[in-house]
CSV table of C-alpha atoms in Angstrom, one decimal:
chain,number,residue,atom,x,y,z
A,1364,UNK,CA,13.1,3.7,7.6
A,1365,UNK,CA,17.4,4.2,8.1
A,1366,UNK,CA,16.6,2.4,11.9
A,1367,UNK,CA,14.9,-0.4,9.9
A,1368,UNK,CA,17.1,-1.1,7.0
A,1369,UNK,CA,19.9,-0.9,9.8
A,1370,UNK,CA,18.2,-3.6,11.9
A,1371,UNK,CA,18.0,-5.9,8.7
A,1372,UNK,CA,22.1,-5.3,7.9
A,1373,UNK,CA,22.7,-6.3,11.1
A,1374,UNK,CA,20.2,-9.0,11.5
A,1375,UNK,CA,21.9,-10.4,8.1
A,1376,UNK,CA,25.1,-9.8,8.7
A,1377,UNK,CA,24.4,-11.5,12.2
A,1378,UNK,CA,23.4,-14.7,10.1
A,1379,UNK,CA,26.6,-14.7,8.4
A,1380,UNK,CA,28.3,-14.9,11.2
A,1381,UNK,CA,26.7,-17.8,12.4
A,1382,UNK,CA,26.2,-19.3,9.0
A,1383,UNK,CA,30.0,-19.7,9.2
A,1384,UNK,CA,30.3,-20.9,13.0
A,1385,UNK,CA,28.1,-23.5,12.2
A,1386,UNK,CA,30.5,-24.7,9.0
A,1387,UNK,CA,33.9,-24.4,11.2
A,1388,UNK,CA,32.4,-26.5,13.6
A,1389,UNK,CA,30.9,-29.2,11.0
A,1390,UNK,CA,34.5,-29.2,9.5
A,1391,UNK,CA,36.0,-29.6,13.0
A,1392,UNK,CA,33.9,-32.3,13.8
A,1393,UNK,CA,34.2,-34.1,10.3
A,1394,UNK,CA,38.5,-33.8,10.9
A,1395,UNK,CA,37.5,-34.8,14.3
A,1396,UNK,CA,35.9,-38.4,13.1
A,1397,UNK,CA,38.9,-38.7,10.7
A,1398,UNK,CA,41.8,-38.9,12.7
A,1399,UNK,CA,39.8,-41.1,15.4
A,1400,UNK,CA,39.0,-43.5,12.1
A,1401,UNK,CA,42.4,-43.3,11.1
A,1402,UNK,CA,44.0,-43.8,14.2
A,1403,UNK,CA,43.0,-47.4,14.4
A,1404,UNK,CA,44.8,-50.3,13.1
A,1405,UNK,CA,47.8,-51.6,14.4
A,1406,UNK,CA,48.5,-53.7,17.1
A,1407,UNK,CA,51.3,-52.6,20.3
A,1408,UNK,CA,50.8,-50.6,23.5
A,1409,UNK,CA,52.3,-47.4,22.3
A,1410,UNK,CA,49.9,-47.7,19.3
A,1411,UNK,CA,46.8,-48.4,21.4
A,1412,UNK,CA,47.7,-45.4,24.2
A,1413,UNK,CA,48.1,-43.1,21.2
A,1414,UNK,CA,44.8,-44.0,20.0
A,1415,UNK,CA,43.5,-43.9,23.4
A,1416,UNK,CA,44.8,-40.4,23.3
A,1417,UNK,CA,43.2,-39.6,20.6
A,1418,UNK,CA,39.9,-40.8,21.1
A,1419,UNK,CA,40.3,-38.5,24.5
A,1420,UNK,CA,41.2,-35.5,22.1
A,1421,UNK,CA,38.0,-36.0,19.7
A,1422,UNK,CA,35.8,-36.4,23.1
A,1423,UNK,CA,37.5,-33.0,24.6
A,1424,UNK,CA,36.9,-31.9,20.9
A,1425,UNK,CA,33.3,-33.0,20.9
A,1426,UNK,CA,32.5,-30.9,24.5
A,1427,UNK,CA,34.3,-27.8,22.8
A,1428,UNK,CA,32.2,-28.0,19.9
A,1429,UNK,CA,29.1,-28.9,21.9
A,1430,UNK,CA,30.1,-25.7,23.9
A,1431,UNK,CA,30.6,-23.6,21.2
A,1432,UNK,CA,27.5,-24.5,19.4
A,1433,UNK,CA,26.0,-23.4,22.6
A,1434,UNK,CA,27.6,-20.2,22.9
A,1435,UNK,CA,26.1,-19.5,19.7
A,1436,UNK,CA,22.9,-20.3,20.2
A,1437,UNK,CA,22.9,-17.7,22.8
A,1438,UNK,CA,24.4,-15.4,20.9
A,1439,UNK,CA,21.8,-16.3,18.2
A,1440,UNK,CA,19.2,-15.8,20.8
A,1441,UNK,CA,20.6,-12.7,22.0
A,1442,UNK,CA,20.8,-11.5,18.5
A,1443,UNK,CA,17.1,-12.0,18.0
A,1444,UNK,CA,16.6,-10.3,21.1
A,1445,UNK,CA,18.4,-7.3,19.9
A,1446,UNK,CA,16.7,-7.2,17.0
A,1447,UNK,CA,13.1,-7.1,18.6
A,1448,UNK,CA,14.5,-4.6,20.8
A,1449,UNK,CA,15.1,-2.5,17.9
A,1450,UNK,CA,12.4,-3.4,16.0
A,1451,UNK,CA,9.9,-2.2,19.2
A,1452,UNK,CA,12.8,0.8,19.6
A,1453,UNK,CA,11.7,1.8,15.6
A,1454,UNK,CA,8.0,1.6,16.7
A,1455,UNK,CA,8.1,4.0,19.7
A,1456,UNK,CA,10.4,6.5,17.8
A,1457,UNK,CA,7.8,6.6,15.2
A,1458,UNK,CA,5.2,6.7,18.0
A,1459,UNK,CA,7.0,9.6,19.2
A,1460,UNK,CA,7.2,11.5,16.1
A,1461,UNK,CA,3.4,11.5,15.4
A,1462,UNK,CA,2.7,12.3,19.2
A,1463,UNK,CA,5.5,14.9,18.3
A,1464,UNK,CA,4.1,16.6,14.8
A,1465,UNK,CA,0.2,16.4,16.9
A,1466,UNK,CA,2.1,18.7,19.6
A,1467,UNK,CA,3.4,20.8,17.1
A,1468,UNK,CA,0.1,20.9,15.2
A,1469,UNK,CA,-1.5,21.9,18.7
A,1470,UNK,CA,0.7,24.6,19.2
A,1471,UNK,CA,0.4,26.2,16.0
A,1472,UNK,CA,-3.5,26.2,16.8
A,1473,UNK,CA,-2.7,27.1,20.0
A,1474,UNK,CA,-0.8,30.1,18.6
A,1475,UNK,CA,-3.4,31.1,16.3
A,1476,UNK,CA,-6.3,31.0,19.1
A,1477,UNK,CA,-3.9,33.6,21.2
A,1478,UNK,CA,-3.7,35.6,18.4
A,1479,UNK,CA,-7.6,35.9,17.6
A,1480,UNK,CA,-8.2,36.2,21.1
A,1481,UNK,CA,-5.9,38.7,21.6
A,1482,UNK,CA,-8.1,41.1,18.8
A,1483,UNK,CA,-11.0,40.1,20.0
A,1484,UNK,CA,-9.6,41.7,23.4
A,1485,UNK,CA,-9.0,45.1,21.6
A,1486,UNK,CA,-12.1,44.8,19.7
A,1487,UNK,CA,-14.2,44.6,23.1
A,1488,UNK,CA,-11.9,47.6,25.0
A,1489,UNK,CA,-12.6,49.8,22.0
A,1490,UNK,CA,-16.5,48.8,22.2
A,1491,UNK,CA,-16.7,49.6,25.9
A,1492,UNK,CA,-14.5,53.0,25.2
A,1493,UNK,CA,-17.6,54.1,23.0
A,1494,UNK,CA,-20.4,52.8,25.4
A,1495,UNK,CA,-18.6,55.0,28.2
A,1496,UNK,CA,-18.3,58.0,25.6
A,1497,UNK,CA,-22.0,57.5,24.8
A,1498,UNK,CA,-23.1,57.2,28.9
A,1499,UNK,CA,-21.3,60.3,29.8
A,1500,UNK,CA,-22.0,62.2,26.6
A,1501,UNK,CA,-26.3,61.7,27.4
A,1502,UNK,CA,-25.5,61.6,31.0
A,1503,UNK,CA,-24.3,65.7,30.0
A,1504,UNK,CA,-27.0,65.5,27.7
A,1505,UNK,CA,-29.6,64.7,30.1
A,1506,UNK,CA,-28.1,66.8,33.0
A,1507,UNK,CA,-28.0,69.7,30.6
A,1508,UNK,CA,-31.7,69.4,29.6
A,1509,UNK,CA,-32.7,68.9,33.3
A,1510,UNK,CA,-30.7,72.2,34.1
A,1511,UNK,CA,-33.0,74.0,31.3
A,1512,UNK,CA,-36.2,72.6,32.3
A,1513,UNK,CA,-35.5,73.6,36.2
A,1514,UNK,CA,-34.5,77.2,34.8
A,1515,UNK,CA,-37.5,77.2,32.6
A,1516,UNK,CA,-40.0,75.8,35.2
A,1517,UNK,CA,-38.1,78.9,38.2
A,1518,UNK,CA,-38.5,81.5,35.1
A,1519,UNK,CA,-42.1,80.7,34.3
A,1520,UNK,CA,-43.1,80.9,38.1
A,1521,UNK,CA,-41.2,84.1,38.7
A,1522,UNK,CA,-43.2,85.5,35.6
A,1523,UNK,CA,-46.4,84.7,37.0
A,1524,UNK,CA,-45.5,85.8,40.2
């Protein structure tokens, strides 16, 4: 919004600027065509080379204005250049700062996800913690009821023996 409102003050202040160019050289060229017209009316040598004179100052005149009015149409052009330039410059900083908030947004998730993963790590090592408790407390289990059958089973057959 700031990079916009700044484009316009300078766009507009840009317009100014040539707004007035423009009138300096419409005055110029209006005292220009006055003191050719005025020049004129007499009769004599010295009269004639002074007007001659001047008619060459109001041509020079003429191809400094011409000149000047084309110098600022360039600059005019390369105003409105610089203004699409940071017109387009406005759109890929906005751009930027919605690729910028979905980055953040994704790292935030991305921090989340860690985080459940990270207990659902724990919850699995505690889960295998009580399988292996459970396999070795009925492996003992099993191993101690195997002992008692094989000592019942010798028992029995040295009874009946």
């Amino acid at each position: 919004s700031s990079g916009i409102n700044a484009e316009y003050g300078y766009t507009k202040g840009q317009k100014q600027i040539s707004t007035r160019e423009r009138g300096v050289i419409k005055r110029s060229r209006t005292n220009s065509a006055r003191s050719s017209e005025s020049g004129g009316g007499g009769g004599g040598g010295v009269h004639q080379n002074d007007q001659l004179l001047d008619q060459e100052h109001v041509w020079l005149d003429g191809q400094e204005i011409l000149e000047r009015e084309q110098q600022i149409k360039k600059i005019e052009d390369d105003m409105v250049t610089v203004a699409d330039m940071m017109r387009e410059i406005g759109y890929l900083v906005h751009d930027q700062g919605v690729n910028i908030d979905n980055i953040e947004a994704h790292i935030y998730e991305t921090n989340q996800n860690v985080d459940e993963g990270t207990s659902l790590l724990g919850q699995a090592d505690r889960s295998v913690q009580k399988r292996r408790k459970r396999k070795i407390c009925l492996t003992v289990t099993f191993i101690i009821i195997l002992v008692a059958l094989i000592l019942t089973i010798v028992l029995v057959q040295k009874l009946q023996n």
